Amino acid sequence: MGTFKVFKSLVIDSLDTITKGSKKYHLWMGFLTLVMLIGMYCYSIQLEEGLSATGMSDRVSWGLYISNFTFLVGVAAAAVMLVMPTYVLKDIDFKQAVLIGEGLAVAALIMCLAFVVADMGGPSVLWHMIPGIGVFNFPNSMLTWDVIVLNGYLFINISIPFYILFKHYQNKEAKKSVYVPGAVLSVFWAVGIHLVTAFLYQGLQARPFWNNALLGPRFLASAFAAGPALIILVLAIIRSFTAFKIEDKTIKKIAMIVTVAAQINLIMLVSELFKEFYAPTHHSESAYYLFFGLHGKTALLPWIWTAIPINVLATIMLTFNKLRNNLKILYLCCGMLFVAIWIEKGFGLIVPGFIPGPYGKIVEYLPSGIEIGVTIGIWAMGAFVFTILAKTAIGIELGELRFKDKNSTTS
C-alpha cells in the first residue's frame, strides 16, 4: 500500500512537472503536438486508402517506415555504450548521462514499434503477432525473434531507470543488487536486438544485396556511431536549457566512442564496396543501382552520394583530437554523422534490396507525401515521449521532485 502511495505521488508530481516550464518549453511541446496531429491525419488517410496511399508496391514492399525502423533499432541499442561503462565498469563520468541515454532508448523503441504498425497497414492486423491467438511461428520466423527482443529491451530500459528514479524520488539509494544484473543483461540484449534485425534481412535468400556476412557487425558499428552522436547532441541541448550538469569530459568520452565506431563503420563500408565492385556478378546489380543507377533508373543516387561524403568528412574530422575536443565542431560532426548514417542505413540499405526484382524488373521507390507525414509524426511522438521522460528524470535527479509523506510531516 505504501509503494502504491509513493507511485501515485510520483505520477501526480510528474504530471505537474511536464505541464509547467518556460515559454520555449511550451513552444517546443506545442510544435511537437502539431506535428503529431499532422502525422495522425496522414495515418488516417492511410487507414482509409490502405498502403496504396504510400509509395510502396508489390515490387518494393519496404520503404520509409522500415528504413526508419532499422535505423532506430540502432539508436536504441546505442544506450548500451553508456550503460556498460556506468553500471558494469563503474565509470562515474557516465553516471549523469546514462539515464538520458536510457530515456532515448525507450523513445527510439516506441518509434520502432510505431513504424512497424504503420508498415503493417494498421493496428487491426497486430493480432496475427499475438501467441495463441495469431500465428506467431516461433522460433522459425526471424520476425517473431525481432518482436521478442525489441519488447524485451523496451521492458529492460523502462524498468531499470524507473527503479533507480523511484528510489531517488523517495530520497533513497537504489540497491545495486537489484539493477546491476538487469544492466548487465541489457548489454547483451542491446547487441541481440541489432543482430536479430540484421539476421531478418540476411535470411531472405532472394535478396542478394542483404546476403552479406558483414551486415550484422556493420549494423552494430553504425549504431554505436549514430546513437551516441545523437546522445551527445541531446546532452548539449540539456546542458543549455536546464540546470542538469553534464561535464565536458563526459561528452568527450562519448565522442571517442562515436569516433572509433565511425572508423570501424567506414572500414566495413570499404570492404563491402570492394566485394561488390572488384569482381561483380549479377548479384551486384543492387549495389550498382544504388551507387551508379541501373538502366537509366537513378532515384537513389542523390541520397547515397550525399551520405557517403558527409560520413567520410565527419569521421575524418572526429579522428583529430584538436577538432574533436572543440565542442562546436564535435556537435557539427555528430549531426553530420547522424544524418549520413540515417540515409545510408535507411534508403541505402532497404530499398536497393528490392531492385532489381527476382525477374530483373526495376520498379523505383520514392515515399509519398502520406508516408513522409506519418514518418515525421512518429519522430515527433518520439521527441515528445523523450522530453517528458527527460524532464521528469532531471527533476528527480536535481532534487526538485521528492516524495512528501504527509503523515511524517504532520507528526
Coordinates of C-alpha atoms in Angstrom, one line a residue:
M1 CA 0.0 0.0 0.0
G2 CA 2.9 2.4 0.8
T3 CA 4.6 1.7 -2.5
F4 CA 1.3 2.5 -4.4
K5 CA 1.0 5.7 -2.4
V6 CA 4.5 6.7 -3.5
F7 CA 3.8 5.7 -7.1
K8 CA 0.6 7.8 -7.1
S9 CA 2.5 10.8 -5.7
L10 CA 5.2 10.3 -8.4
V11 CA 2.6 10.3 -11.2
I12 CA 1.0 13.4 -9.8
D13 CA 4.3 15.3 -9.4
S14 CA 5.5 14.2 -12.9
L15 CA 2.3 15.4 -14.5
D16 CA 2.7 18.7 -12.6
T17 CA 6.3 19.0 -13.8
I18 CA 5.7 18.2 -17.5
T19 CA 2.9 20.7 -17.7
K20 CA 5.0 23.5 -16.4
G21 CA 8.0 25.2 -17.9
S22 CA 9.4 28.1 -19.8
K23 CA 7.9 29.7 -22.9
K24 CA 10.5 27.9 -25.0
Y25 CA 9.4 24.6 -23.5
H26 CA 5.7 25.2 -24.2
L27 CA 6.5 26.2 -27.7
W28 CA 8.5 23.1 -28.2
M29 CA 5.8 20.8 -26.9
G30 CA 3.2 22.7 -28.8
F31 CA 5.2 22.3 -32.0
L32 CA 5.6 18.5 -31.4
T33 CA 1.9 18.2 -30.7
L34 CA 1.0 20.0 -34.0
V35 CA 3.4 17.7 -36.0
M36 CA 1.9 14.6 -34.3
L37 CA -1.6 15.8 -35.3
I38 CA -0.5 16.2 -38.9
G39 CA 1.0 12.7 -38.7
M40 CA -2.2 11.3 -37.3
Y41 CA -4.2 12.9 -40.1
C42 CA -1.9 11.3 -42.7
Y43 CA -2.2 8.0 -41.0
S44 CA -6.0 8.2 -41.0
I45 CA -5.8 8.6 -44.8
Q46 CA -3.5 5.5 -45.0
L47 CA -6.0 3.6 -42.9
E48 CA -8.8 4.6 -45.2
E49 CA -7.0 4.0 -48.5
G50 CA -4.6 1.3 -47.4
L51 CA -0.9 1.0 -48.3
S52 CA -1.7 2.2 -51.8
A53 CA -1.5 5.7 -50.3
T54 CA 2.2 5.1 -49.8
G55 CA 5.0 4.9 -52.5
M56 CA 5.4 1.2 -51.8
S57 CA 4.3 -1.5 -54.2
D58 CA 4.3 -5.3 -54.7
R59 CA 7.9 -4.9 -56.1
V60 CA 9.2 -2.7 -53.3
S61 CA 7.2 -3.6 -50.2
W62 CA 9.5 -2.0 -47.6
G63 CA 10.2 1.7 -47.7
L64 CA 10.5 4.8 -45.5
Y65 CA 8.8 3.1 -42.5
I66 CA 11.1 0.1 -42.3
S67 CA 14.1 2.3 -43.2
N68 CA 13.4 4.3 -40.1
F69 CA 12.7 1.2 -38.0
T70 CA 16.1 -0.3 -38.9
F71 CA 17.9 3.0 -38.1
L72 CA 16.1 3.5 -34.8
V73 CA 16.9 -0.1 -33.6
G74 CA 20.5 1.1 -33.7
V75 CA 19.7 4.3 -31.8
A76 CA 18.0 2.2 -29.1
A77 CA 20.9 -0.2 -28.9
A78 CA 23.4 2.6 -28.5
A79 CA 22.3 3.2 -24.9
V80 CA 24.5 0.2 -24.0
M81 CA 27.5 2.4 -24.7
L82 CA 26.5 4.4 -21.6
V83 CA 25.1 1.5 -19.5
M84 CA 28.2 -0.7 -19.7
P85 CA 30.7 2.0 -18.5
T86 CA 28.3 3.2 -15.8
Y87 CA 26.9 0.0 -14.2
V88 CA 29.4 -2.6 -15.2
L89 CA 32.8 -0.7 -15.4
K90 CA 31.7 1.8 -12.7
D91 CA 32.9 4.9 -14.7
I92 CA 31.5 7.8 -12.7
D93 CA 31.9 10.2 -15.7
F94 CA 29.0 8.5 -17.5
K95 CA 26.7 8.5 -14.5
Q96 CA 24.9 11.8 -15.3
A97 CA 24.3 10.8 -18.9
V98 CA 23.2 7.2 -18.5
L99 CA 19.6 7.9 -17.6
I100 CA 19.3 10.3 -20.5
G101 CA 20.6 7.6 -22.8
E102 CA 18.2 5.0 -21.5
G103 CA 15.3 7.5 -21.9
L104 CA 16.4 8.0 -25.5
A105 CA 16.4 4.2 -26.0
V106 CA 12.8 4.0 -24.7
A107 CA 11.7 6.7 -27.1
A108 CA 13.5 5.1 -30.0
L109 CA 11.9 1.7 -29.3
I110 CA 8.4 3.2 -29.1
M111 CA 9.1 4.8 -32.5
C112 CA 10.4 1.4 -33.8
L113 CA 7.1 -0.3 -32.8
A114 CA 5.1 2.6 -34.3
F115 CA 6.9 2.3 -37.6
V116 CA 6.2 -1.5 -37.7
V117 CA 2.5 -0.8 -37.0
A118 CA 2.4 1.8 -39.8
D119 CA 4.2 -0.6 -42.2
M120 CA 1.7 -3.4 -41.5
G121 CA -1.1 -1.1 -42.7
G122 CA -2.8 -0.6 -39.4
P123 CA -3.2 -1.8 -35.8
S124 CA -6.0 -4.2 -36.7
V125 CA -3.6 -6.8 -38.1
L126 CA -1.4 -6.9 -34.9
W127 CA -3.4 -9.8 -33.5
H128 CA -1.5 -12.0 -36.0
M129 CA 1.6 -11.5 -33.8
I130 CA 0.0 -12.5 -30.5
P131 CA 0.9 -16.0 -29.4
G132 CA -2.0 -18.3 -29.1
I133 CA -4.4 -16.0 -31.0
G134 CA -2.5 -15.4 -34.2
V135 CA 0.2 -17.5 -35.9
F136 CA 3.4 -16.4 -34.0
N137 CA 5.5 -19.1 -35.7
F138 CA 8.2 -19.1 -33.0
P139 CA 11.1 -20.0 -33.3
N140 CA 11.1 -20.5 -37.1
S141 CA 10.3 -16.9 -38.0
M142 CA 13.1 -14.3 -37.5
L143 CA 10.3 -11.7 -37.3
T144 CA 9.0 -13.2 -34.1
W145 CA 12.5 -13.2 -32.7
D146 CA 12.6 -9.5 -33.5
V147 CA 9.3 -8.9 -31.7
I148 CA 10.6 -10.6 -28.6
V149 CA 14.0 -8.9 -28.4
L150 CA 12.5 -5.4 -29.1
N151 CA 9.8 -5.7 -26.5
G152 CA 12.2 -7.3 -24.0
Y153 CA 14.7 -4.5 -24.5
L154 CA 12.0 -1.9 -24.1
F155 CA 11.0 -3.5 -20.8
I156 CA 14.6 -3.5 -19.5
N157 CA 15.1 0.1 -20.4
I158 CA 11.9 1.1 -18.7
S159 CA 12.3 -1.0 -15.6
I160 CA 15.9 -0.2 -14.6
P161 CA 15.7 3.7 -14.8
F162 CA 12.3 3.6 -13.3
Y163 CA 13.6 1.6 -10.3
I164 CA 16.5 4.0 -9.8
L165 CA 14.4 7.1 -10.2
F166 CA 11.7 5.7 -7.9
K167 CA 14.2 5.2 -5.2
H168 CA 15.8 8.7 -5.7
Y169 CA 12.3 10.2 -5.6
Q170 CA 12.0 8.8 -2.1
N171 CA 15.4 10.2 -1.3
K172 CA 16.9 6.6 -1.1
E173 CA 19.8 4.9 -2.8
A174 CA 18.9 2.2 -5.4
K175 CA 20.3 -1.2 -4.5
K176 CA 22.9 -2.3 -6.9
S177 CA 22.0 -6.0 -6.4
V178 CA 18.6 -5.2 -7.9
Y179 CA 19.5 -3.1 -11.0
V180 CA 23.1 -4.2 -11.9
P181 CA 22.0 -7.7 -13.1
G182 CA 19.4 -6.1 -15.4
A183 CA 22.0 -3.6 -16.6
V184 CA 24.4 -6.5 -17.5
L185 CA 21.6 -8.3 -19.3
S186 CA 20.8 -5.2 -21.2
V187 CA 24.3 -5.1 -22.6
F188 CA 23.9 -8.5 -24.3
W189 CA 20.3 -7.7 -25.2
A190 CA 21.3 -4.5 -27.0
V191 CA 23.7 -6.4 -29.2
G192 CA 21.0 -9.0 -29.7
I193 CA 18.3 -6.6 -30.9
H194 CA 20.5 -5.4 -33.7
L195 CA 21.9 -8.7 -34.7
V196 CA 18.5 -10.2 -34.9
T197 CA 17.3 -7.3 -37.1
A198 CA 20.3 -7.9 -39.3
F199 CA 19.6 -11.7 -39.5
L200 CA 16.0 -10.8 -40.5
Y201 CA 17.4 -9.3 -43.7
Q202 CA 20.3 -11.8 -44.2
G203 CA 17.8 -14.7 -44.0
L204 CA 16.0 -13.6 -47.2
Q205 CA 17.8 -15.7 -49.8
A206 CA 16.0 -14.0 -52.8
R207 CA 17.6 -10.6 -51.8
P208 CA 21.4 -11.0 -52.5
F209 CA 22.1 -7.4 -51.6
W210 CA 21.4 -8.3 -47.9
N211 CA 23.2 -11.7 -48.0
N212 CA 26.3 -10.2 -46.5
A213 CA 28.3 -11.7 -43.6
L214 CA 29.3 -8.1 -42.5
L215 CA 25.7 -6.9 -42.3
G216 CA 25.3 -7.7 -38.5
P217 CA 28.7 -6.3 -37.4
R218 CA 28.1 -3.2 -39.6
F219 CA 24.7 -2.7 -38.1
L220 CA 26.4 -2.6 -34.7
A221 CA 29.2 -0.3 -35.8
S222 CA 26.8 2.2 -37.4
A223 CA 24.5 2.0 -34.4
F224 CA 27.4 2.8 -32.0
A225 CA 28.3 5.8 -34.1
A226 CA 24.9 7.3 -34.8
G227 CA 23.3 6.5 -31.5
P228 CA 25.9 8.1 -29.2
A229 CA 26.2 11.0 -31.7
L230 CA 22.5 11.7 -31.1
I231 CA 23.1 11.3 -27.3
I232 CA 25.8 14.0 -27.5
L233 CA 23.5 16.4 -29.3
V234 CA 20.7 15.8 -26.7
L235 CA 23.1 16.3 -23.8
A236 CA 24.3 19.6 -25.4
I237 CA 20.7 20.8 -25.5
I238 CA 20.0 19.6 -21.9
R239 CA 23.1 21.5 -20.8
S240 CA 21.9 24.7 -22.5
F241 CA 18.3 24.7 -21.3
T242 CA 18.4 23.0 -17.9
A243 CA 20.4 23.1 -14.6
F244 CA 21.4 19.5 -15.1
K245 CA 25.2 19.3 -15.1
I246 CA 26.9 17.3 -17.9
E247 CA 30.7 17.6 -17.7
D248 CA 32.8 18.2 -20.8
K249 CA 34.8 15.1 -20.1
T250 CA 31.6 13.0 -20.2
I251 CA 30.8 14.3 -23.7
K252 CA 34.4 13.9 -24.8
K253 CA 34.4 10.3 -23.7
I254 CA 31.2 9.6 -25.6
A255 CA 32.8 11.4 -28.6
M256 CA 35.6 8.8 -28.5
I257 CA 33.1 6.0 -28.7
V258 CA 31.5 7.7 -31.7
T259 CA 34.9 8.2 -33.4
V260 CA 36.0 4.6 -33.1
A261 CA 32.6 3.2 -34.2
A262 CA 32.5 5.6 -37.2
Q263 CA 36.0 4.5 -38.2
I264 CA 35.1 0.8 -38.0
N265 CA 31.9 1.5 -39.9
L266 CA 33.9 3.1 -42.8
I267 CA 36.3 0.2 -42.9
M268 CA 33.4 -2.2 -43.3
L269 CA 31.9 0.0 -46.0
V270 CA 35.1 -0.1 -48.0
S271 CA 35.1 -3.9 -47.6
E272 CA 31.6 -4.1 -48.9
L273 CA 32.4 -1.9 -51.9
F274 CA 35.4 -4.0 -52.8
K275 CA 33.3 -7.1 -52.6
E276 CA 30.6 -5.7 -54.8
F277 CA 32.7 -3.9 -57.5
Y278 CA 36.1 -5.6 -57.8
A279 CA 34.7 -8.8 -59.2
P280 CA 31.0 -8.0 -59.9
T281 CA 28.4 -10.7 -60.6
H282 CA 24.7 -10.4 -61.4
H283 CA 24.2 -10.3 -57.6
S284 CA 25.9 -6.9 -57.6
E285 CA 23.2 -5.2 -59.6
S286 CA 21.5 -3.8 -56.5
A287 CA 24.8 -2.1 -55.4
Y288 CA 25.2 -0.8 -59.0
Y289 CA 21.7 0.6 -58.9
L290 CA 22.4 2.3 -55.5
F291 CA 25.8 3.9 -56.5
F292 CA 25.6 4.4 -60.2
G293 CA 22.0 3.7 -61.3
L294 CA 20.8 0.9 -63.5
H295 CA 19.3 1.2 -67.0
G296 CA 18.6 4.9 -66.5
K297 CA 17.0 4.5 -63.1
T298 CA 18.8 6.8 -60.7
A299 CA 16.3 7.7 -57.9
L300 CA 18.7 6.9 -55.0
L301 CA 21.9 8.5 -56.4
P302 CA 21.4 11.9 -54.8
W303 CA 20.8 10.2 -51.4
I304 CA 23.8 7.8 -51.3
W305 CA 26.3 10.3 -52.8
T306 CA 25.2 12.8 -50.2
A307 CA 25.5 10.3 -47.3
I308 CA 28.9 8.8 -48.1
P309 CA 30.9 12.1 -48.4
I310 CA 29.3 13.5 -45.2
N311 CA 30.0 10.3 -43.4
V312 CA 33.7 10.3 -44.5
L313 CA 34.2 14.0 -43.8
A314 CA 32.6 13.7 -40.3
T315 CA 34.7 10.7 -39.5
I316 CA 38.0 12.3 -40.6
M317 CA 37.2 15.5 -38.6
L318 CA 36.4 13.4 -35.5
T319 CA 39.7 11.5 -35.9
F320 CA 41.8 14.6 -35.0
N321 CA 41.8 15.3 -31.2
K322 CA 42.0 19.0 -31.7
L323 CA 38.8 19.1 -33.8
R324 CA 37.0 16.5 -31.7
N325 CA 37.7 18.4 -28.4
N326 CA 36.2 21.6 -29.8
L327 CA 32.6 21.1 -28.8
K328 CA 31.1 23.3 -31.6
I329 CA 32.9 21.2 -34.2
L330 CA 32.0 18.0 -32.3
Y331 CA 28.3 18.9 -32.4
L332 CA 28.5 19.6 -36.1
C333 CA 30.3 16.3 -36.8
C334 CA 27.7 14.4 -34.7
G335 CA 24.9 16.0 -36.6
M336 CA 26.5 15.2 -40.0
L337 CA 27.2 11.6 -38.9
F338 CA 23.7 11.1 -37.7
V339 CA 22.1 12.3 -41.0
A340 CA 24.6 10.3 -43.1
I341 CA 24.0 7.0 -41.3
W342 CA 20.3 7.6 -41.4
I343 CA 20.4 7.9 -45.2
E344 CA 22.9 5.1 -45.6
K345 CA 21.2 2.7 -43.2
G346 CA 17.7 3.6 -44.4
F347 CA 17.3 4.2 -48.2
G348 CA 20.8 3.0 -48.8
L349 CA 20.1 -0.4 -47.3
I350 CA 16.4 -1.2 -47.6
V351 CA 15.3 0.0 -51.0
P352 CA 18.2 -1.4 -53.1
G353 CA 17.5 -4.9 -51.7
F354 CA 14.3 -5.0 -53.8
I355 CA 15.9 -3.6 -57.0
P356 CA 16.0 -5.3 -59.5
G357 CA 13.3 -7.8 -58.6
P358 CA 13.7 -11.6 -58.9
Y359 CA 12.7 -11.4 -62.6
G360 CA 15.0 -8.4 -63.3
K361 CA 12.3 -5.8 -63.4
I362 CA 13.2 -2.3 -62.0
V363 CA 10.5 -0.5 -60.1
E364 CA 11.8 2.6 -58.3
Y365 CA 10.6 3.8 -55.0
L366 CA 10.1 7.3 -53.6
P367 CA 8.0 7.9 -50.4
S368 CA 4.6 9.6 -50.9
G369 CA 3.5 12.7 -49.0
I370 CA 1.4 10.5 -46.7
E371 CA 4.4 8.4 -45.8
I372 CA 6.5 11.5 -45.1
G373 CA 3.7 12.9 -42.9
V374 CA 3.3 9.7 -40.9
T375 CA 7.1 9.4 -40.5
I376 CA 7.5 13.0 -39.3
G377 CA 4.6 12.4 -36.9
I378 CA 6.2 9.3 -35.4
W379 CA 9.5 11.2 -35.0
A380 CA 7.6 14.0 -33.2
M381 CA 6.0 11.4 -31.0
G382 CA 9.4 10.0 -30.0
A383 CA 10.7 13.5 -29.3
F384 CA 7.5 14.2 -27.2
V385 CA 8.0 11.0 -25.2
F386 CA 11.7 11.6 -24.6
T387 CA 11.0 15.2 -23.5
I388 CA 8.5 14.0 -20.9
L389 CA 10.8 11.3 -19.6
A390 CA 13.9 13.6 -19.5
K391 CA 12.1 16.4 -17.8
T392 CA 10.8 14.1 -15.1
A393 CA 14.2 12.3 -14.6
I394 CA 16.1 15.6 -14.4
G395 CA 13.6 16.9 -11.9
I396 CA 14.2 13.9 -9.7
E397 CA 18.0 13.9 -10.1
L398 CA 18.1 17.6 -9.2
G399 CA 16.1 17.0 -6.1
E400 CA 13.2 19.2 -7.3
L401 CA 10.8 16.2 -7.2
R402 CA 10.7 14.4 -3.9
F403 CA 8.1 12.3 -2.1
K404 CA 6.5 14.3 0.7
D405 CA 5.0 12.0 3.3
K406 CA 2.1 13.9 4.8
N407 CA 1.9 11.6 7.8
S408 CA 5.5 12.2 8.8
T409 CA 5.1 15.9 8.1
T410 CA 2.1 16.1 10.4
S411 CA 3.8 14.3 13.2

